[in-house]
Structure formats: structure tokens, C-alpha cells
GROMACS .gro file of C-alpha atoms in nm:
model
  515
    1LEU     CA    1   1.083  -4.094  -2.313
    2ARG     CA    2   0.874  -4.181  -2.001
    3LYS     CA    3   1.118  -4.067  -1.771
    4LEU     CA    4   1.164  -3.701  -1.957
    5GLN     CA    5   0.811  -3.695  -2.019
    6GLU     CA    6   0.724  -3.769  -1.629
    7GLN     CA    7   0.988  -3.480  -1.572
    8ASN     CA    8   0.810  -3.229  -1.733
    9LYS     CA    9   0.495  -3.337  -1.631
   10VAL     CA   10   0.604  -3.201  -1.229
   11THR     CA   11   0.747  -2.867  -1.353
   12GLU     CA   12   0.419  -2.775  -1.516
   13GLU     CA   13   0.267  -2.914  -1.208
   14GLU     CA   14   0.515  -2.722  -1.017
   15PHE     CA   15   0.440  -2.451  -1.226
   16SER     CA   16   0.034  -2.467  -1.174
   17GLU     CA   17   0.011  -2.433  -0.838
   18GLU     CA   18   0.219  -2.155  -0.849
   19GLU     CA   19   0.020  -2.001  -1.067
   20PRO     CA   20  -0.240  -1.874  -0.904
   21GLU     CA   21  -0.025  -1.630  -0.605
   22THR     CA   22   0.043  -1.432  -0.842
   23LYS     CA   23  -0.267  -1.382  -0.983
   24VAL     CA   24  -0.348  -1.168  -0.641
   25VAL     CA   25  -0.177  -0.868  -0.735
   26ASN     CA   26  -0.100  -0.624  -0.402
   27ASN     CA   27  -0.161  -0.292  -0.468
   28PHE     CA   28   0.066  -0.176  -0.141
   29ALA     CA   29   0.334  -0.399  -0.172
   30ASP     CA   30   0.702  -0.293  -0.073
   31LEU     CA   31   0.981  -0.258  -0.324
   32ASP     CA   32   1.139  -0.532  -0.228
   33ASP     CA   33   0.817  -0.773  -0.321
   34PHE     CA   34   0.873  -0.610  -0.680
   35GLU     CA   35   1.219  -0.659  -0.655
   36ILE     CA   36   1.185  -1.031  -0.541
   37ILE     CA   37   0.891  -1.027  -0.850
   38SER     CA   38   1.157  -0.885  -1.072
   39SER     CA   39   1.436  -1.163  -1.015
   40GLU     CA   40   1.198  -1.446  -1.026
   41GLU     CA   41   1.135  -1.396  -1.421
   42GLU     CA   42   1.503  -1.418  -1.441
   43GLU     CA   43   1.542  -1.744  -1.316
   44LEU     CA   44   1.220  -1.830  -1.535
   45PRO     CA   45   1.186  -1.975  -1.891
   46ALA     CA   46   1.063  -1.662  -2.111
   47THR     CA   47   0.687  -1.797  -2.185
   48THR     CA   48   0.635  -1.791  -1.808
   49SER     CA   49   0.793  -1.429  -1.770
   50LYS     CA   50   0.530  -1.287  -2.053
   51LEU     CA   51   0.249  -1.488  -1.840
   52LEU     CA   52   0.312  -1.287  -1.559
   53LYS     CA   53   0.350  -0.947  -1.691
   54GLN     CA   54   0.014  -1.032  -1.851
   55GLU     CA   55  -0.106  -1.085  -1.539
   56GLN     CA   56   0.070  -0.783  -1.317
   57ASN     CA   57  -0.122  -0.545  -1.558
   58THR     CA   58  -0.429  -0.614  -1.384
   59GLN     CA   59  -0.757  -0.377  -1.346
   60PRO     CA   60  -0.653  -0.253  -1.040
   61GLU     CA   61  -0.357  -0.125  -1.145
   62GLU     CA   62  -0.510   0.081  -1.411
   63ASN     CA   63  -0.785   0.227  -1.232
   64LEU     CA   64  -0.458   0.359  -1.051
   65ASP     CA   65  -0.306   0.497  -1.340
   66LEU     CA   66  -0.674   0.660  -1.422
   67LEU     CA   67  -0.644   0.814  -1.045
   68LEU     CA   68  -0.343   0.928  -1.065
   69GLU     CA   69  -0.348   1.074  -1.453
   70GLU     CA   70  -0.674   1.277  -1.255
   71LEU     CA   71  -0.464   1.413  -0.987
   72LYS     CA   72  -0.234   1.548  -1.218
   73GLU     CA   73  -0.502   1.724  -1.412
   74SER     CA   74  -0.677   1.894  -1.140
   75SER     CA   75  -0.352   2.005  -0.994
   76ILE     CA   76  -0.256   2.179  -1.301
   77GLY     CA   77  -0.555   2.356  -1.326
   78THR     CA   78  -0.582   2.504  -0.991
   79PRO     CA   79  -0.389   2.745  -0.929
   80GLN     CA   80  -0.038   2.795  -0.750
   81GLU     CA   81  -0.031   2.980  -0.363
   82GLN     CA   82   0.132   3.228  -0.277
   83LYS     CA   83   0.447   3.258  -0.084
   84PRO     CA   84   0.373   3.453   0.239
   85TYR     CA   85   0.565   3.750   0.292
   86VAL     CA   86   0.889   3.798   0.420
   87SER     CA   87   0.952   4.100   0.629
   88CYS     CA   88   1.330   4.226   0.540
   89LEU     CA   89   1.336   4.220   0.937
   90LYS     CA   90   1.305   3.872   1.007
   91ARG     CA   91   1.476   3.678   1.281
   92HIS     CA   92   1.583   3.425   1.450
   93PRO     CA   93   1.651   3.304   1.768
   94LYS     CA   94   1.896   3.066   1.723
   95HIS     CA   95   2.095   3.429   1.533
   96PHE     CA   96   2.090   3.607   1.884
   97ASP     CA   97   2.298   3.348   2.063
   98PRO     CA   98   2.704   3.441   1.944
   99GLN     CA   99   2.799   3.110   2.058
  100ASN     CA  100   2.699   2.912   1.803
  101GLU     CA  101   2.871   3.152   1.575
  102LEU     CA  102   3.150   3.118   1.748
  103SER     CA  103   3.136   2.737   1.736
  104LYS     CA  104   3.062   2.789   1.393
  105LEU     CA  105   3.362   2.952   1.269
  106PHE     CA  106   3.569   2.768   1.508
  107LYS     CA  107   3.383   2.425   1.363
  108GLU     CA  108   3.338   2.347   1.753
  109GLU     CA  109   3.033   2.120   1.816
  110ARG     CA  110   2.880   2.282   2.113
  111LYS     CA  111   2.771   1.963   2.388
  112SER     CA  112   2.464   1.950   2.455
  113LYS     CA  113   2.369   2.047   2.833
  114LYS     CA  114   2.107   1.980   3.042
  115LYS     CA  115   1.944   2.305   3.049
  116ALA     CA  116   1.685   2.398   3.331
  117LYS     CA  117   1.331   2.434   3.175
  118ARG     CA  118   1.212   2.847   3.098
  119ASN     CA  119   1.112   3.069   2.889
  120PHE     CA  120   1.277   3.102   2.584
  121LYS     CA  121   1.129   3.433   2.485
  122LYS     CA  122   1.292   3.550   2.757
  123LEU     CA  123   1.660   3.447   2.735
  124MET     CA  124   1.644   3.518   2.411
  125LEU     CA  125   1.901   3.799   2.418
  126THR     CA  126   2.132   3.604   2.665
  127PRO     CA  127   2.116   3.222   2.611
  128ASP     CA  128   2.341   3.064   2.822
  129LYS     CA  129   2.276   3.320   3.153
  130THR     CA  130   2.041   3.014   3.259
  131ASP     CA  131   2.186   2.911   3.588
  132TRP     CA  132   2.090   3.327   3.645
  133PRO     CA  133   1.808   3.443   3.912
  134LEU     CA  134   1.469   3.486   3.778
  135ASN     CA  135   1.324   3.653   4.096
  136LEU     CA  136   1.419   3.968   4.076
  137ASP     CA  137   1.373   4.247   4.350
  138HIS     CA  138   1.428   4.529   4.165
  139LEU     CA  139   1.285   4.513   3.768
  140LEU     CA  140   1.121   4.744   3.594
  141VAL     CA  141   0.835   4.663   3.430
  142MET     CA  142   0.731   4.708   3.085
  143GLU     CA  143   0.367   4.864   3.010
  144LYS     CA  144   0.203   4.888   2.639
  145VAL     CA  145   0.027   5.195   2.529
  146PRO     CA  146  -0.362   5.192   2.446
  147ASP     CA  147  -0.301   5.240   2.085
  148PRO     CA  148  -0.542   5.034   1.863
  149VAL     CA  149  -0.330   5.122   1.534
  150LYS     CA  150  -0.006   4.913   1.688
  151ASN     CA  151   0.150   4.807   1.936
  152LEU     CA  152   0.368   5.030   2.155
  153PHE     CA  153   0.569   4.974   2.439
  154TYR     CA  154   0.760   5.166   2.728
  155PHE     CA  155   0.929   5.051   3.073
  156ASP     CA  156   0.861   5.205   3.409
  157MET     CA  157   0.954   5.189   3.695
  158THR     CA  158   0.761   4.952   3.959
  159LYS     CA  159   0.762   5.009   4.337
  160LYS     CA  160   1.048   4.787   4.477
  161TYR     CA  161   1.274   4.994   4.202
  162SER     CA  162   1.194   5.345   4.285
  163ASN     CA  163   1.223   5.279   4.670
  164ILE     CA  164   1.642   5.199   4.555
  165GLN     CA  165   1.616   5.495   4.371
  166PRO     CA  166   1.719   5.738   4.629
  167GLU     CA  167   2.065   5.495   4.707
  168TYR     CA  168   2.126   5.504   4.327
  169LEU     CA  169   2.104   5.909   4.279
  170SER     CA  170   2.341   6.000   4.560
  171CYS     CA  171   2.603   5.760   4.410
  172VAL     CA  172   2.585   5.946   4.130
  173GLU     CA  173   2.616   6.247   4.309
  174SER     CA  174   2.922   6.170   4.409
  175ASN     CA  175   3.087   6.122   4.040
  176ASP     CA  176   3.260   5.811   4.139
  177PRO     CA  177   3.255   5.520   4.003
  178ASN     CA  178   3.352   5.319   4.282
  179ALA     CA  179   3.024   5.380   4.506
  180ILE     CA  180   2.871   5.305   4.160
  181ALA     CA  181   3.010   4.980   4.155
  182GLY     CA  182   2.948   4.940   4.589
  183PHE     CA  183   2.595   5.005   4.482
  184LEU     CA  184   2.563   4.688   4.181
  185GLN     CA  185   2.722   4.500   4.459
  186LYS     CA  186   2.368   4.468   4.631
  187TYR     CA  187   2.166   4.542   4.340
  188PRO     CA  188   2.328   4.313   4.026
  189PHE     CA  189   2.132   4.393   3.739
  190HIS     CA  190   1.974   4.755   3.834
  191VAL     CA  191   1.957   4.909   3.467
  192GLU     CA  192   2.044   5.224   3.486
  193ALA     CA  193   2.432   5.191   3.723
  194LEU     CA  194   2.517   4.898   3.506
  195PHE     CA  195   2.469   5.150   3.218
  196GLN     CA  196   2.686   5.396   3.380
  197LEU     CA  197   2.939   5.193   3.465
  198VAL     CA  198   2.894   4.990   3.077
  199LEU     CA  199   2.996   5.426   2.967
  200VAL     CA  200   3.276   5.495   3.216
  201TYR     CA  201   3.447   5.095   3.089
  202GLN     CA  202   3.408   5.172   2.719
  203MET     CA  203   3.608   5.487   2.738
  204GLN     CA  204   3.898   5.300   2.946
  205GLY     CA  205   3.864   5.036   2.648
  206ASN     CA  206   3.769   4.727   2.857
  207PHE     CA  207   3.511   4.622   2.622
  208GLU     CA  208   3.558   4.210   2.770
  209GLN     CA  209   3.361   4.383   3.098
  210VAL     CA  210   3.167   4.649   2.864
  211GLY     CA  211   3.040   4.350   2.751
  212SER     CA  212   2.968   4.135   3.041
  213LEU     CA  213   2.749   4.401   3.242
  214LEU     CA  214   2.603   4.450   2.875
  215GLU     CA  215   2.471   4.116   2.959
  216ARG     CA  216   2.383   4.196   3.283
  217MET     CA  217   2.170   4.488   3.114
  218LEU     CA  218   1.915   4.302   2.887
  219TYR     CA  219   1.923   4.018   3.103
  220SER     CA  220   1.706   4.215   3.320
  221PHE     CA  221   1.560   4.428   3.087
  222GLN     CA  222   1.441   4.042   2.943
  223LEU     CA  223   1.288   3.962   3.272
  224SER     CA  224   1.058   4.365   3.226
  225PHE     CA  225   0.906   4.240   2.856
  226HIS     CA  226   0.559   4.291   2.822
  227HIS     CA  227   0.396   3.900   2.702
  228GLN     CA  228   0.295   4.060   2.347
  229PHE     CA  229   0.644   4.181   2.285
  230SER     CA  230   0.933   3.944   2.159
  231PRO     CA  231   1.294   4.004   1.972
  232ILE     CA  232   1.148   3.785   1.672
  233GLY     CA  233   0.791   3.989   1.691
  234SER     CA  234   0.736   4.219   1.411
  235ASP     CA  235   0.452   4.469   1.577
  236ILE     CA  236   0.701   4.650   1.863
  237ALA     CA  237   0.700   4.978   1.847
  238MET     CA  238   0.919   5.120   2.125
  239ASP     CA  239   1.003   5.529   2.165
  240ILE     CA  240   1.289   5.651   2.254
  241SER     CA  241   1.240   5.937   2.350
  242LEU     CA  242   0.911   5.833   2.534
  243ASN     CA  243   1.121   5.805   2.891
  244GLN     CA  244   1.513   5.752   3.061
  245PHE     CA  245   1.453   5.314   3.034
  246ASN     CA  246   1.351   5.330   2.659
  247LYS     CA  247   1.656   5.511   2.588
  248ILE     CA  248   1.856   5.336   2.793
  249PHE     CA  249   1.737   4.983   2.676
  250TYR     CA  250   1.821   5.105   2.282
  251LYS     CA  251   2.141   5.243   2.445
  252GLY     CA  252   2.230   4.914   2.577
  253LEU     CA  253   2.211   4.747   2.323
  254PHE     CA  254   2.353   4.930   1.967
  255THR     CA  255   2.654   4.912   2.265
  256ASN     CA  256   2.638   4.531   2.238
  257VAL     CA  257   2.602   4.533   1.845
  258ASP     CA  258   2.937   4.686   1.890
  259CYS     CA  259   3.082   4.444   2.144
  260LEU     CA  260   2.951   4.145   1.925
  261GLY     CA  261   3.125   4.318   1.660
  262ARG     CA  262   3.474   4.321   1.813
  263LYS     CA  263   3.463   3.968   1.919
  264GLY     CA  264   3.379   3.842   1.550
  265CYS     CA  265   3.030   3.750   1.628
  266ALA     CA  266   2.895   3.967   1.294
  267ARG     CA  267   2.623   3.727   1.167
  268THR     CA  268   2.500   3.784   1.583
  269ALA     CA  269   2.514   4.169   1.564
  270LEU     CA  270   2.341   4.230   1.231
  271GLU     CA  271   2.048   4.030   1.421
  272PHE     CA  272   2.046   4.288   1.652
  273VAL     CA  273   2.057   4.537   1.428
  274LYS     CA  274   1.773   4.434   1.252
  275PHE     CA  275   1.603   4.391   1.642
  276ILE     CA  276   1.673   4.795   1.742
  277LEU     CA  277   1.523   4.859   1.383
  278ALA     CA  278   1.247   4.694   1.406
  279LEU     CA  279   1.151   4.881   1.765
  280SER     CA  280   1.101   5.232   1.505
  281PRO     CA  281   1.185   5.118   1.159
  282GLN     CA  282   1.086   5.528   1.004
  283GLU     CA  283   1.249   5.697   1.276
  284ASP     CA  284   1.576   5.490   1.295
  285PRO     CA  285   1.678   5.737   1.612
  286LEU     CA  286   2.067   5.548   1.655
  287GLY     CA  287   2.108   5.553   1.188
  288CYS     CA  288   2.083   5.201   1.232
  289LEU     CA  289   2.054   5.133   0.820
  290PHE     CA  290   2.424   5.209   0.865
  291LEU     CA  291   2.506   4.946   1.032
  292VAL     CA  292   2.273   4.601   0.803
  293ASP     CA  293   2.514   4.721   0.539
  294TYR     CA  294   2.823   4.638   0.683
  295TYR     CA  295   2.731   4.318   0.944
  296SER     CA  296   2.573   4.203   0.588
  297ILE     CA  297   2.821   4.221   0.445
  298ARG     CA  298   3.115   4.122   0.713
  299SER     CA  299   2.878   3.837   0.718
  300ARG     CA  300   2.848   3.721   0.412
  301LYS     CA  301   2.476   3.774   0.379
  302LEU     CA  302   2.500   3.931   0.022
  303SER     CA  303   2.189   3.781  -0.108
  304TYR     CA  304   2.014   3.938   0.158
  305PHE     CA  305   2.159   4.359   0.157
  306LEU     CA  306   2.024   4.280  -0.178
  307GLU     CA  307   1.704   4.203  -0.078
  308PHE     CA  308   1.688   4.433   0.272
  309THR     CA  309   1.723   4.684   0.005
  310ASP     CA  310   1.456   4.605  -0.240
  311LYS     CA  311   1.222   4.632   0.048
  312TYR     CA  312   1.252   4.826   0.345
  313MET     CA  313   1.173   5.156   0.169
  314GLU     CA  314   0.828   4.966   0.008
  315GLU     CA  315   0.754   4.846   0.324
  316PHE     CA  316   0.764   5.038   0.532
  317TYR     CA  317   0.764   5.421   0.353
  318GLY     CA  318   0.630   5.330   0.065
  319PHE     CA  319   0.845   5.521  -0.212
  320GLY     CA  320   1.181   5.562  -0.343
  321GLU     CA  321   1.486   5.286  -0.398
  322LEU     CA  322   1.675   5.258  -0.069
  323ILE     CA  323   1.972   5.325  -0.319
  324MET     CA  324   1.927   5.732  -0.283
  325LEU     CA  325   2.105   5.665   0.031
  326PRO     CA  326   2.491   5.733   0.013
  327SER     CA  327   2.577   5.441   0.207
  328ILE     CA  328   2.377   5.213   0.051
  329MET     CA  329   2.454   5.299  -0.337
  330TYR     CA  330   2.859   5.238  -0.233
  331SER     CA  331   2.799   4.899  -0.030
  332ILE     CA  332   2.522   4.776  -0.362
  333ALA     CA  333   2.819   4.779  -0.540
  334LEU     CA  334   3.054   4.610  -0.334
  335CYS     CA  335   2.858   4.369  -0.256
  336LYS     CA  336   2.737   4.302  -0.639
  337ALA     CA  337   3.113   4.325  -0.680
  338LEU     CA  338   3.200   4.035  -0.449
  339MET     CA  339   2.921   3.811  -0.524
  340ASN     CA  340   3.072   3.817  -0.887
  341GLU     CA  341   3.391   3.874  -0.844
  342THR     CA  342   3.408   4.136  -1.063
  343PHE     CA  343   3.684   4.422  -0.938
  344GLU     CA  344   3.696   4.600  -1.272
  345CYS     CA  345   3.646   4.951  -1.441
  346THR     CA  346   3.617   4.990  -1.832
  347ASN     CA  347   3.549   5.225  -2.082
  348SER     CA  348   3.164   5.078  -2.132
  349HIS     CA  349   3.094   5.052  -1.800
  350VAL     CA  350   3.109   5.418  -1.830
  351SER     CA  351   2.961   5.500  -2.145
  352ARG     CA  352   2.680   5.281  -1.929
  353CYS     CA  353   2.651   5.574  -1.649
  354SER     CA  354   2.502   5.805  -1.918
  355GLU     CA  355   2.220   5.566  -2.019
  356VAL     CA  356   2.102   5.538  -1.633
  357LYS     CA  357   1.795   5.678  -1.611
  358GLY     CA  358   1.672   5.736  -1.228
  359PHE     CA  359   1.785   5.511  -0.930
  360SER     CA  360   1.558   5.203  -1.022
  361GLU     CA  361   1.723   5.149  -1.347
  362LEU     CA  362   2.045   5.208  -1.149
  363ARG     CA  363   1.967   4.900  -0.878
  364GLN     CA  364   1.978   4.653  -1.208
  365GLN     CA  365   2.338   4.776  -1.320
  366GLU     CA  366   2.684   4.582  -1.278
  367ALA     CA  367   2.863   4.689  -0.994
  368SER     CA  368   3.106   4.887  -1.151
  369VAL     CA  369   2.842   5.114  -1.270
  370ILE     CA  370   2.642   5.156  -0.952
  371LEU     CA  371   3.010   5.278  -0.808
  372LEU     CA  372   3.083   5.513  -1.131
  373CYS     CA  373   2.747   5.702  -1.079
  374ALA     CA  374   2.732   5.696  -0.697
  375VAL     CA  375   3.123   5.873  -0.737
  376ARG     CA  376   2.960   6.093  -0.950
  377LEU     CA  377   2.649   6.148  -0.679
  378TYR     CA  378   2.830   6.154  -0.367
  379PRO     CA  379   3.175   6.237  -0.378
  380GLY     CA  380   3.238   6.384  -0.038
  381LEU     CA  381   3.205   5.986   0.064
  382ALA     CA  382   3.438   5.874  -0.219
  383LYS     CA  383   3.736   6.123  -0.037
  384ALA     CA  384   3.608   6.059   0.271
  385LEU     CA  385   3.733   5.674   0.162
  386ILE     CA  386   3.972   5.734  -0.046
  387SER     CA  387   4.151   5.937   0.206
  388LYS     CA  388   4.173   5.688   0.426
  389LEU     CA  389   4.289   5.388   0.216
  390PHE     CA  390   4.513   5.641  -0.024
  391PRO     CA  391   4.651   5.935   0.254
  392ALA     CA  392   4.834   6.110   0.006
  393PHE     CA  393   4.583   6.040  -0.312
  394GLN     CA  394   4.452   6.336  -0.487
  395PHE     CA  395   4.129   6.390  -0.533
  396GLY     CA  396   4.142   6.639  -0.827
  397GLU     CA  397   3.867   6.895  -0.834
  398VAL     CA  398   3.567   6.799  -1.032
  399ASP     CA  399   3.260   6.976  -1.056
  400TYR     CA  400   3.082   6.689  -0.922
  401GLN     CA  401   2.693   6.789  -0.836
  402THR     CA  402   2.516   6.697  -0.540
  403PHE     CA  403   2.151   6.613  -0.575
  404LEU     CA  404   2.038   6.496  -0.206
  405GLY     CA  405   2.157   6.816   0.003
  406ASN     CA  406   2.451   6.794   0.273
  407THR     CA  407   2.613   6.464   0.307
  408GLN     CA  408   2.887   6.510   0.528
  409LYS     CA  409   2.819   6.364   0.783
  410THR     CA  410   2.671   6.036   0.651
  411SER     CA  411   3.005   6.042   0.454
  412GLU     CA  412   3.218   6.078   0.764
  413ILE     CA  413   2.990   5.788   0.919
  414TYR     CA  414   3.033   5.515   0.632
  415ALA     CA  415   3.411   5.592   0.608
  416SER     CA  416   3.466   5.538   0.925
  417ARG     CA  417   3.289   5.215   0.959
  418ASN     CA  418   3.365   5.084   0.682
  419GLU     CA  419   3.718   5.092   0.594
  420GLU     CA  420   3.790   4.773   0.694
  421LEU     CA  421   3.602   4.608   0.367
  422TRP     CA  422   3.745   4.868   0.113
  423LYS     CA  423   4.099   4.827   0.244
  424PRO     CA  424   4.178   4.450   0.031
  425GLU     CA  425   4.426   4.549  -0.277
  426LYS     CA  426   4.182   4.418  -0.530
  427ILE     CA  427   3.902   4.639  -0.376
  428SER     CA  428   4.067   4.994  -0.324
  429SER     CA  429   4.177   4.955  -0.669
  430TRP     CA  430   3.854   4.902  -0.767
  431LEU     CA  431   3.734   5.267  -0.576
  432LYS     CA  432   4.078   5.453  -0.666
  433ALA     CA  433   3.976   5.345  -1.064
  434CYS     CA  434   3.624   5.422  -1.052
  435ILE     CA  435   3.700   5.770  -0.897
  436GLU     CA  436   3.965   5.844  -1.195
  437LYS     CA  437   3.724   5.752  -1.455
  438SER     CA  438   3.452   5.971  -1.242
  439SER     CA  439   3.461   6.318  -1.465
  440GLU     CA  440   3.421   6.197  -1.775
  441ILE     CA  441   3.041   6.087  -1.671
  442THR     CA  442   2.754   6.327  -1.713
  443LEU     CA  443   2.382   6.284  -1.483
  444ASN     CA  444   2.068   6.398  -1.551
  445SER     CA  445   1.987   6.581  -1.239
  446GLN     CA  446   1.645   6.571  -1.301
  447ASP     CA  447   1.666   6.200  -1.258
  448PHE     CA  448   1.856   6.154  -0.921
  449GLN     CA  449   1.591   6.403  -0.698
  450ASP     CA  450   1.399   6.314  -0.462
  451THR     CA  451   1.269   6.547  -0.195
  452ARG     CA  452   1.129   6.301   0.016
  453PHE     CA  453   1.370   6.171   0.069
  454SER     CA  454   1.633   6.443   0.129
  455GLU     CA  455   1.413   6.506   0.460
  456LEU     CA  456   1.481   6.104   0.519
  457LEU     CA  457   1.855   6.188   0.459
  458ASP     CA  458   1.815   6.507   0.733
  459ARG     CA  459   1.672   6.283   1.002
  460TYR     CA  460   2.043   6.178   1.065
  461SER     CA  461   2.212   6.506   1.127
  462HIS     CA  462   2.211   6.420   1.441
  463LEU     CA  463   2.408   6.118   1.479
  464ASP     CA  464   2.784   6.082   1.626
  465SER     CA  465   3.004   5.917   1.392
  466ASN     CA  466   3.205   5.817   1.725
  467GLU     CA  467   2.935   5.627   1.775
  468PHE     CA  468   3.072   5.394   1.479
  469SER     CA  469   3.390   5.383   1.520
  470PHE     CA  470   3.592   5.109   1.658
  471ASP     CA  471   3.833   5.346   1.827
  472VAL     CA  472   3.805   5.450   2.182
  473ARG     CA  473   3.603   5.718   2.245
  474ARG     CA  474   3.786   6.002   2.458
  475VAL     CA  475   3.508   6.260   2.456
  476ILE     CA  476   3.260   6.178   2.749
  477PRO     CA  477   2.917   6.070   2.621
  478GLU     CA  478   2.597   6.260   2.698
  479ASP     CA  479   2.450   5.999   2.903
  480MET     CA  480   2.705   5.948   3.138
  481GLU     CA  481   2.697   6.100   3.460
  482VAL     CA  482   2.865   5.971   3.686
  483GLY     CA  483   3.182   6.126   3.497
  484ARG     CA  484   3.028   6.465   3.486
  485ARG     CA  485   3.207   6.777   3.719
  486GLY     CA  486   2.929   6.822   4.036
  487PRO     CA  487   2.930   7.094   4.242
  488VAL     CA  488   3.096   6.935   4.503
  489GLY     CA  489   3.509   6.799   4.403
  490ASN     CA  490   3.593   6.408   4.510
  491LEU     CA  491   3.941   6.488   4.567
  492ASP     CA  492   4.057   6.590   4.925
  493PRO     CA  493   4.282   6.866   4.778
  494ASN     CA  494   4.543   6.832   5.099
  495ALA     CA  495   4.563   6.481   4.991
  496ASN     CA  496   4.866   6.369   4.874
  497PRO     CA  497   5.007   6.582   4.596
  498PHE     CA  498   5.099   6.238   4.403
  499TYR     CA  499   4.821   6.068   4.450
  500LEU     CA  500   4.630   6.403   4.337
  501PHE     CA  501   4.826   6.431   3.991
  502PHE     CA  502   4.755   6.080   3.934
  503ALA     CA  503   4.349   6.067   4.093
  504SER     CA  504   4.310   6.370   3.858
  505MET     CA  505   4.427   6.188   3.544
  506LEU     CA  506   4.079   5.952   3.545
  507PRO     CA  507   3.810   6.201   3.371
  508TRP     CA  508   3.572   6.163   3.693
  509ASN     CA  509   3.790   6.280   3.929
  510TYR     CA  510   3.885   6.630   4.017
  511VAL     CA  511   3.951   6.878   4.365
  512ASN     CA  512   3.759   7.101   4.399
  513PHE     CA  513   4.015   7.408   4.520
  514GLN     CA  514   3.775   7.675   4.611
  515GLU     CA  515   3.761   7.542   4.933
   0.00000   0.00000   0.00000
């Protein structure tokens, strides 16, 4: 009995020695310390675990709980900060790099390479060209128009650039692309000469060479950027009609979008489209609104496109709904159908169309309701689209009403560009079913009229549908100077007839038989 009592006495003394250590509680202890305490509780008897729990509930922890409750109440009482407004044309530098998109498409990891330290803003449009020279003798300069309201930029010639202009003009007057190519060997970053060769190779269908020349041209433009101008900036207005260099910059970006689309880089092409729109969002001289929907759907940025259509008119015009544009209305219907994977046209959709009062309500409807109303409001676009998908389909003679005037130009542009988006069988069949049921719809013309938007639609009457087609262009463009006939022929009429026959088949060669 004495031995047992002595053993119990020892354990009590050990516990009393360990007890003072547990009285001091560290409020900033790590999780590992708490886990050790919990494991010790399991090993100790029930009486000792109760003592530990009582000692853990000390006054500092009670004060900490009260402090947390006060902070919680104060956070509830204060209003939450509103998120900053994000422009519908916001751009990110990484989306300007087509190699990033290609590596994602083919699931390849790009090896990190040591690159020279350079100004990333200047290389944003051509991020992979880090080995090209920075100091060029024949660069342009970007100037800023003194305007207190907005930043308006334009390109102009430097003294060194103007010194080589006579030599360039003599090459243009020769009507020989080989003369332009020889000129570029001496001045490889001359933007006007590069643009002329881009047009030549574009007519030949050599888009690989077109893309290579465009990279050099955009690289040269980047080195001329003003310090306040950035491809991701918000206040970067530029007037395309101010001079020839502004026009070349616009057309170069626009042609680059087409090349990116042909390479399968739809996401990068969308970023360039937003950049062009940001230069002149209200005028939109090249019709980039007809490209936003196409590249958004191709790159599966469906949520962005719907957000874009919600914000664009409010941000840049302050009135109207973008869904009023025929192309946008058809694309919104397609976008919603792809998001919900619903391609059905039922009688309930037809009956719901008559309940829609105006474009703002139409924007909230289902995909089939929007497409039915689109066919009813803009039958010309549906006819142009269905004729490409089902050439033998009879559209039918129905008394359709057009609410925004002549939409023939916009219908041709949309059908030539977006034909491939509507080609899948389930989508084309859905369009066909909506066209067949559209004759049963009655809409109030007063709910779908806006004279201001008619003026907006007329701005796109100057566009050429060939600029939006993927077919190789056969007509000489207006901007092409080297291929037009001059006063003197460039082929000797006394040369070999076989040589003259094949040489004259090229659009920039001709024989002057007047000599």
C-alpha cells in the first residue's frame, strides 16, 4: 500500500510541476502547438483535461473574442466599396502575343528565354521580335494634337524619313513591285513601302508573307509611339483621315487581324480589334463592330460579348441598345444559344415574340425569341445567310418590314464573315426553323424605331464587303499605288512575245503599245 501511495504521490507531483506551464497561454501560438495540446489531453485523465480546458479559457482570449466581434460589427455597418467601372474595350498585354494562344491551343509549354531588357510597351504589338534593332534612321514620329478635352495623336515624317521619300516615290512610279522590294532591302522598316508590298502579296494569297511584312511595319510604328500612347490605354484617339500615315496604321492593324484569324489566333485577333476600336470608337471607320462578335464567338468569349453589347452604346454614345444593329442581334441570339446549348424553335417562342416591347426587352429574351425577331426585323440578313448555308432553300415572299432603313451592306458583310459560325448542322437547322416560323410573328413597328440609330447604321455604307471575306481579293484596292498603271509602260513591246504574255498577266505589268 505504501508503494502504491508513493507512486500516486509522484504522479501528482509531476502533474503539479507541469501545471504552471499550461497557465501561460500564448495568444499567437501556431496551429502545431494547439495540436500538441489536444493530443496531450487524450493521453491525460479526464480530470486533468478539464483543468487544461479551464486554464485555456483565460482573460486574453475573451478580450480577443470581443475585439473580433467589434470588428465584425464595424465591417457590417460600413457600406461596401463599389467595384471600379471596367471599359468594354479593356485590353491586356499578354493577349497581344499570338504565341501564347498557339501554345495553349496545342498545349505546349513555352520555354522561358532570357530576353534583353526593353520597354515592354514598345514591343507589345510584336512581343517576340526582341532581336530587331531599336535605333532606326527612317522612323516616323508620333505627335499629339493640342486638345484640352482628349488626347489626339497622329504620325508625321521626320527629317531622315523625308530625305528618302524621293527614292521611294520613284519606285512607286515605276509600277514594279520588285523596285519596292529592292528599296526595302536598303530601308527594311519603311512603313509605306511595307504596306504596298502587303497589298501585293494579299492579292496573290500569300498570307504568310503578308504577316511577316506586317510585323515589320507594326514594329516600326511602335518605335515611333508617343510616350502617352499605349495599345492598352483608354485615351488614345487617332483620326484616320488626318494623313496617310494614320491611314496606313489603321489598315495595317486591320489586315493583321485577318492574318491572325487565318492562323487560328482568334483571341489575339479580338484584342487587336478592341485596340482599333479604342482609336475611334464612335466613328469606327473600318467597321470593327462587325468583327467583335465573330472573334468573340470563335474564341469562346461568349460572356464578354454579351457584356460588350451591354456597355458599348452607353459608354461611347449615351443612347440606344447595340442589339439594334442587325449583325449584333443575330450574334447575340447565336451566343446565347451556344451558352445554353439550346437550338429549338417552338410555338411558345413564337407567341412570346409578340409580347416583346422594344429592344431593351428583347435583349433579355431567350436565344430563339431573339432570332425570330431578328428574322422578322431584318429579313435581308437572314436571306443572305441562308442562301450560303442552303442554296436551294426558298425564303418565301412575306411582307417583312425593315425598321432601320437599308441593311443590304451590313447583311453582305455579316454573311461573308460569319458564315462558318452558322455552318454546324444543329445551328443551321435552328436558323432554318426560325425563318419558317417567322411569318407567324407580328411586331409593333413603333417599338423598334430609332432615327438616331438609323444615322449610325448609315456610317457603315462606305464599307467594302470584300474586306471582311476570307476569299482572296482579285480587285486592286484603292490604297495600292504600285499596281496602278502610270503614263509609261514597264514592259518593252519588242521583248519576247512569250515573256510578254506571261508577264502581262500580273496586274502591275502592262505594255505601252503607243511607242
